[in-house]
Coordinates of C-alpha atoms in Angstrom, one line a residue:
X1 CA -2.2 -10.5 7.2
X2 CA -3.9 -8.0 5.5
X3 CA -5.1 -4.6 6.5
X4 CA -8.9 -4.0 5.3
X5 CA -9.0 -0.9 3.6
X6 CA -5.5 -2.4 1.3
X7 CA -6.7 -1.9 -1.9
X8 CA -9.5 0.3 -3.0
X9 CA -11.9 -0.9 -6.2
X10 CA -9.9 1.2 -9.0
X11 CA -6.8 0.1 -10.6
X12 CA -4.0 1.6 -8.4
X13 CA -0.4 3.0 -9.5
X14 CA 2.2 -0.1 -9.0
X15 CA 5.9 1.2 -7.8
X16 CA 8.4 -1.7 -8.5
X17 CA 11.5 -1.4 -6.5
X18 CA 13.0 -4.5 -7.9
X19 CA 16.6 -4.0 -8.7
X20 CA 16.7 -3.0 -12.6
X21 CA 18.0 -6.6 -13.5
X22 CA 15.0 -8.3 -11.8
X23 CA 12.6 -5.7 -12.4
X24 CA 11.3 -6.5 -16.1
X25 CA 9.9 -9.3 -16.0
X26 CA 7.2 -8.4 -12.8
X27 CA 6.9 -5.2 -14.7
X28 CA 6.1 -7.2 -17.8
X29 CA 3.4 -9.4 -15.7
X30 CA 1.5 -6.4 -14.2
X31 CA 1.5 -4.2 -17.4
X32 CA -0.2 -7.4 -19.1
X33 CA -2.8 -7.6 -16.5
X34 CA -3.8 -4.0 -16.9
X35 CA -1.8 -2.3 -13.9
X36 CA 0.2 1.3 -14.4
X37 CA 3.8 0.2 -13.0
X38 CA 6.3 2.7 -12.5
X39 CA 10.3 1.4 -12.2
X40 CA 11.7 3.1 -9.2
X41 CA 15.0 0.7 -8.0
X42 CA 15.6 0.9 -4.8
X43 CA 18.5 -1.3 -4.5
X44 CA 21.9 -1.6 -7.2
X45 CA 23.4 -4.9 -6.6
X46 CA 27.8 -3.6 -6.7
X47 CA 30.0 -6.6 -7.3
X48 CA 32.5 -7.4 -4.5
X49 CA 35.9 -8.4 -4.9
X50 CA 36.9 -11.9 -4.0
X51 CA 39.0 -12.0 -0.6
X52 CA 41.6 -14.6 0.1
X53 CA 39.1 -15.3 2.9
X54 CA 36.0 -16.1 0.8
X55 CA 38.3 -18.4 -1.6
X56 CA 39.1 -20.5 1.6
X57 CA 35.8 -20.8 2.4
X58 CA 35.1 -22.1 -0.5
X59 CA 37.6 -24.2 -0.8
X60 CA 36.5 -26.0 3.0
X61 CA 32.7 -26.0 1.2
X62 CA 34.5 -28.0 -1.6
X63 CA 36.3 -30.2 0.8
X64 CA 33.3 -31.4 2.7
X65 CA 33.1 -28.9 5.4
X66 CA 29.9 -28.1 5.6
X67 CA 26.6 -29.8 5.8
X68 CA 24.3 -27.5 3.7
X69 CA 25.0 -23.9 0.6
X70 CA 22.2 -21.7 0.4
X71 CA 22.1 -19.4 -2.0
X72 CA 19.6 -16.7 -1.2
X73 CA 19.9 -15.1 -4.8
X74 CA 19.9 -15.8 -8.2
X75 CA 23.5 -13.2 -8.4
X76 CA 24.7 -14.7 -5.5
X77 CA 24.5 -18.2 -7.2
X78 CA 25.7 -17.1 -10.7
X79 CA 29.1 -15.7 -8.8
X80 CA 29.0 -18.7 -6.5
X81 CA 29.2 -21.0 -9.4
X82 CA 31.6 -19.2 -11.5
X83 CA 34.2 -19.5 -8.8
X84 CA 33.1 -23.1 -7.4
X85 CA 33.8 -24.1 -11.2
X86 CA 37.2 -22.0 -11.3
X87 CA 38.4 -24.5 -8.2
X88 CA 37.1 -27.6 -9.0
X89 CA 39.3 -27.4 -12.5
X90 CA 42.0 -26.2 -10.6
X91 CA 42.0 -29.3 -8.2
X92 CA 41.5 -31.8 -11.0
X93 CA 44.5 -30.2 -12.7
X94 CA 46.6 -30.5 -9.5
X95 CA 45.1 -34.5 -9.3
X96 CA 46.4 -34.5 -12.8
X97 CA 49.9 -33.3 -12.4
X98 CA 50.4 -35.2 -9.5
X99 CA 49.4 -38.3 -10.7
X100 CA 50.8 -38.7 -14.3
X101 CA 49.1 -41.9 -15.4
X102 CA 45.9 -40.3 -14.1
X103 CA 43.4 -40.2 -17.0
X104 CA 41.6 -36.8 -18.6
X105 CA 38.6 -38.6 -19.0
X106 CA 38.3 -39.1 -15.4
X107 CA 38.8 -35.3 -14.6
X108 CA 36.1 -34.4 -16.9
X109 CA 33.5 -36.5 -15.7
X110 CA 34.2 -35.9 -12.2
X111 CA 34.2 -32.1 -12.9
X112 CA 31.5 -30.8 -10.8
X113 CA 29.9 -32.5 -7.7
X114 CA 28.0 -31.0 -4.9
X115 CA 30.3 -31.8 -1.7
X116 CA 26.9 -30.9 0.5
X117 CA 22.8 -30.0 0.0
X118 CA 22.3 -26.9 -2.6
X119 CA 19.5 -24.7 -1.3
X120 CA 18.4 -22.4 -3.5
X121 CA 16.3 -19.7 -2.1
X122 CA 13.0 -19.0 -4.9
X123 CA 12.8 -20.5 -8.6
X124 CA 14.9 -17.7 -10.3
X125 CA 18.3 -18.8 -8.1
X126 CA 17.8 -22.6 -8.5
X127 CA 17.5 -22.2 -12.4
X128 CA 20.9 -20.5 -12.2
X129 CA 22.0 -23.8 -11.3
X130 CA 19.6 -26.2 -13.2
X131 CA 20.2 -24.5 -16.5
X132 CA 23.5 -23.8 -16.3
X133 CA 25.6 -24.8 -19.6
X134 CA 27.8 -27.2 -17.9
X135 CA 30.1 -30.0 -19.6
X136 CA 29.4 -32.5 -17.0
X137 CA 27.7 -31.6 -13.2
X138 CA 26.2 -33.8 -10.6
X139 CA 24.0 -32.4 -7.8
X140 CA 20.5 -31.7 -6.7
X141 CA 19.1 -28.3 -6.2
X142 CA 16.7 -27.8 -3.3
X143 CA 14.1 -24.6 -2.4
X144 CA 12.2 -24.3 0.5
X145 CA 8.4 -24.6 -0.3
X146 CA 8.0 -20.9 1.0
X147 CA 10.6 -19.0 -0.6
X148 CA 11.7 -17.1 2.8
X149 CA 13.6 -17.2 6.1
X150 CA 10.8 -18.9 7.4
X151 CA 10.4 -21.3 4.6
X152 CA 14.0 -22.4 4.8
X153 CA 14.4 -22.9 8.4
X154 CA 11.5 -25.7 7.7
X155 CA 13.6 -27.9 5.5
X156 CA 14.7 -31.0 6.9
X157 CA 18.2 -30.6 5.3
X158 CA 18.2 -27.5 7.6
X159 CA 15.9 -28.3 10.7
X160 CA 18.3 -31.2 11.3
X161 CA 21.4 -29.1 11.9
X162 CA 22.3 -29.3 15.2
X163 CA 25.6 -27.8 17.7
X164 CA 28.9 -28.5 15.5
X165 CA 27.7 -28.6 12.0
X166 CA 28.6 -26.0 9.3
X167 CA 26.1 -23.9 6.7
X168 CA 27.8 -21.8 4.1
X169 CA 25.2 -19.0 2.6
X170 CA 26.1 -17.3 -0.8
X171 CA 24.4 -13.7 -0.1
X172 CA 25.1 -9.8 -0.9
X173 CA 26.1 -8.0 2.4
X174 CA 23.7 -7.8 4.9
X175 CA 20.1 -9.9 4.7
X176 CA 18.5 -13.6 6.1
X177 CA 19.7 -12.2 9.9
X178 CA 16.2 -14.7 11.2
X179 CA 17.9 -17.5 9.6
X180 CA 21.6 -17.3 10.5
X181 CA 20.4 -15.6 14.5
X182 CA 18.4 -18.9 14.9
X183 CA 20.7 -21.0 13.4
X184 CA 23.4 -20.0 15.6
X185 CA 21.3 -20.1 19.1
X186 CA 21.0 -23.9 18.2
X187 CA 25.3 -24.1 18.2
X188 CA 25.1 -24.2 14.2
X189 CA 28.4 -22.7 12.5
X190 CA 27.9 -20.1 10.1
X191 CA 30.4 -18.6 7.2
X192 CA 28.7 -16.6 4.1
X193 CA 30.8 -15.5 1.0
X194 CA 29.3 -11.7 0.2
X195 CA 29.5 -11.4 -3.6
X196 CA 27.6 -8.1 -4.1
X197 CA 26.7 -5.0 -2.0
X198 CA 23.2 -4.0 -1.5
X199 CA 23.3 -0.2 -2.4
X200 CA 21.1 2.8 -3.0
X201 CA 20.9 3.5 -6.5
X202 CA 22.1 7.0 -7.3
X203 CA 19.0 8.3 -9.0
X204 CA 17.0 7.0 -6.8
X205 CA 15.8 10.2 -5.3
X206 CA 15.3 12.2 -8.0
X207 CA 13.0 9.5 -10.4
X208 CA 11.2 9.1 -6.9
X209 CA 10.8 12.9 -6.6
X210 CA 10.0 13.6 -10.8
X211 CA 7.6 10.8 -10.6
X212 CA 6.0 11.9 -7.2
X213 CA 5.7 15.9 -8.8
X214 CA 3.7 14.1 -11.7
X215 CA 1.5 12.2 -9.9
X216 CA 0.5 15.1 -7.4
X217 CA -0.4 16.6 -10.7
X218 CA -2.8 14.5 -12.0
X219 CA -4.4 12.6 -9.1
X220 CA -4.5 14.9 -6.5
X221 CA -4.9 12.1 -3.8
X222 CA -8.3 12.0 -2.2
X223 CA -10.4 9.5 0.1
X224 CA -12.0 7.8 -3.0
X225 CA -8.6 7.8 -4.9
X226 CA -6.7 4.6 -5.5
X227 CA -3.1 4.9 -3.1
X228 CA -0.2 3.6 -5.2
X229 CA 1.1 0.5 -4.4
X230 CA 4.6 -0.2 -3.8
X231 CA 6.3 -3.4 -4.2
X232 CA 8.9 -4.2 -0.5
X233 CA 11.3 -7.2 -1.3
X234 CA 13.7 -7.1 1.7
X235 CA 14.3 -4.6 4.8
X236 CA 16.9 -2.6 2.9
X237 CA 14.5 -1.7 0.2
X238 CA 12.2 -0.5 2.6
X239 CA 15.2 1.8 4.7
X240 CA 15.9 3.0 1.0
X241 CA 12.5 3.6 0.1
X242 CA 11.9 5.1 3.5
X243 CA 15.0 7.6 2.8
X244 CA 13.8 8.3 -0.3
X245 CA 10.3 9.0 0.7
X246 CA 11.4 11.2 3.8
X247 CA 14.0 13.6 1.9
X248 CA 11.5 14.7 -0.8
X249 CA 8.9 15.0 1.4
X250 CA 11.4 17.5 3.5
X251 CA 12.5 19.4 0.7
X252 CA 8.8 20.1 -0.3
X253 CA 7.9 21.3 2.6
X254 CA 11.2 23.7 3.1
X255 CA 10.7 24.6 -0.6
X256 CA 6.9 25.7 0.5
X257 CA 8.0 27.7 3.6
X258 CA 10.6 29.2 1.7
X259 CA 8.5 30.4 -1.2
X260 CA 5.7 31.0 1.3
X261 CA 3.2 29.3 -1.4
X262 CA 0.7 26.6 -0.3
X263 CA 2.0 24.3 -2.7
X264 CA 0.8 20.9 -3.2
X265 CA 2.1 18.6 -0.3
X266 CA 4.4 15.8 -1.1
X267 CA 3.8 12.3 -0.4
X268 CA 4.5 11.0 2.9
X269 CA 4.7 6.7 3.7
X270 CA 1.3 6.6 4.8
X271 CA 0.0 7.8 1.3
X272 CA 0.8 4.5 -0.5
X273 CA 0.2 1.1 0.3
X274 CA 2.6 -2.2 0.3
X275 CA 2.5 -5.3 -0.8
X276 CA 5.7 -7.0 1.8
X277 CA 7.6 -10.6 1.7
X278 CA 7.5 -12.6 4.8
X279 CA 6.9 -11.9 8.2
X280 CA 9.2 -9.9 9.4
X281 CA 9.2 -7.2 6.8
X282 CA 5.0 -7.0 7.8
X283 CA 6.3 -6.3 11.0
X284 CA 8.3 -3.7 10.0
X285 CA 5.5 -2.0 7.9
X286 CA 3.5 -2.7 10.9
X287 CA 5.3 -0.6 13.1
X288 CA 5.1 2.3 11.3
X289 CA 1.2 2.1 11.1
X290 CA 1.5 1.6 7.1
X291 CA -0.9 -0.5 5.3
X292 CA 0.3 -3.8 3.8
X293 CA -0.3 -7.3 2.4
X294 CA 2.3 -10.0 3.2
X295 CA 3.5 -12.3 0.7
X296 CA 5.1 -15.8 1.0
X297 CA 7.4 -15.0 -2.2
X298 CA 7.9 -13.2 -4.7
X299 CA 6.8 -14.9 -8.1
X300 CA 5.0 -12.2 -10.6
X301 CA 1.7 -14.5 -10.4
X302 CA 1.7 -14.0 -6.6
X303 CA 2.1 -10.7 -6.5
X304 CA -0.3 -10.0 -9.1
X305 CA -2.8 -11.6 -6.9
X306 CA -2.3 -9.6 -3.6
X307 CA -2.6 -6.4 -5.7
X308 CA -5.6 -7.6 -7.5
X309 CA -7.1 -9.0 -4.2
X310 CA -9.5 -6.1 -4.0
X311 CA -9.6 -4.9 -7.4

């Protein structure tokens, strides 16, 4: 779904929210297609410590617990891995030590084995696992052909689960709620391992607010002037951004009353417009009267073209 008056005919202002260590190369695409893109994170991805809890999950996954792992980032999957790889040598030494005719070569080539499906949410989180440098490994990584909540719930290795069986998700805090609420009304089981926290970056704000005072300088936003577009990859980027957006536009105005000067009015959520993934982040947008396009992932090309749609 689109909203008609999206994208006006001049190249707009592109605000990437993207998390710094997935931001570049989208920034990279958009600057090479002619686009003005601004980096303004709205998300820091904090490592979490491992729990005694999430190692027994994973040890279960490893012992054939659960019918399907997704792994709804490419972090997610990189600290996934790392530990799946610390426990699978430390069982094959244990094999080892209990069994003292039992032969290296065996451990090694028996070293890594999937014990259930690998779905990888998107292209960048299975490549964590297709090109990782790995003595000897043995599974199959599989992505949804939409790379989303709705796209994943379409699967056969996941429309098939039914009351009883057991899904494992490797996630940061917080996120795929569609997936695991309709998962569960169907009597599915549901564990998750959190290896990172979703957080507000601390400079957030003030980039926002520096690069807001600079364009309120130059463009001085009219009908026939191009609305900056602003890049929404998950409902927590959009709270943040929201936040963000909502504070400076509050302390402009106190700042104006204050002074008593008719300064130039700061930029509210309606004065840019978003390019969203999936459906329920266009509701979300929606709601608030803001004008979107909705994406079904969130590859550079693709995004590219929903900016460029009516350029």
């Amino acid at each position: 779904m689109s909203c008609s008056d999206l994208l006006p005919y001049t190249v707009p202002v592109v605000i990437n929210t993207r998390p710094v260590e997935r931001a570049a190369v989208l920034t990279h695409h958009l600057k090479a297609a002619g686009f003005s893109v601004v980096d303004i994170p709205m998300l820091k991805l904090q490592d979490r410590a491992l729990s005694d809890s999430d190692v027994g999950l994973m040890r279960r996954w490893l012992a054939g617990d659960y019918k399907a792992l997704v792994m709804v980032s490419p972090t997610a999957a990189t600290s996934g891995l790392a530990v799946w790889q610390t426990l699978t040598q430390q069982n094959k030494a244990l094999d080892s030590a209990d069994n003292e005719l039992g032969s290296n070569r065996d451990i090694k080539l028996n070293l890594l084995t999937a014990p259930s499906h690998l779905i990888a949410v998107g292209t960048a989180t299975a490549k964590v696992l297709q090109q990782a440098q790995l003595p000897v490994a043995s599974y199959e990584v599989l992505q949804p052909t939409i790379a989303n909540n709705e796209g994943m719930l379409a699967m056969p290795e996941i429309e098939q689960l039914q009351a009883g069986d057991k899904l494992l998700i490797w996630r940061g805090l917080g996120g795929r709620q569609l997936l695991v609420d309709t998962l569960r009304a169907r009597g599915v089981h549901i564990d998750s391992i959190a290896w990172y926290e979703r957080m507000m970056p601390d400079d957030a704000k003030s980039r926002y607010h520096q690069w807001s005072q600079q364009f309120n300088a130059q463009h001085k936003l009219s009908v026939s002037q191009s609305k900056p577009v602003v890049i929404i990859s998950s409902g927590t980027v959009f709270e943040h951004w929201t936040q963000v957006v909502s504070h400076v536009q509050a302390n402009s105005l106190d700042s104006s009353q204050r002074s008593n000067q008719d300064n130039s009015v700061a930029l509210s959520l309606v004065d840019f417009n978003y390019v969203v993934l999936g459906a329920r982040l266009a509701e979300m947008v929606a709601e608030q009267h803001l004008s979107y396009y909705r994406v079904e992932d969130l590859s550079p090309a693709t995004i590219l073209a929903a900016i460029a749609i009516k350029h």
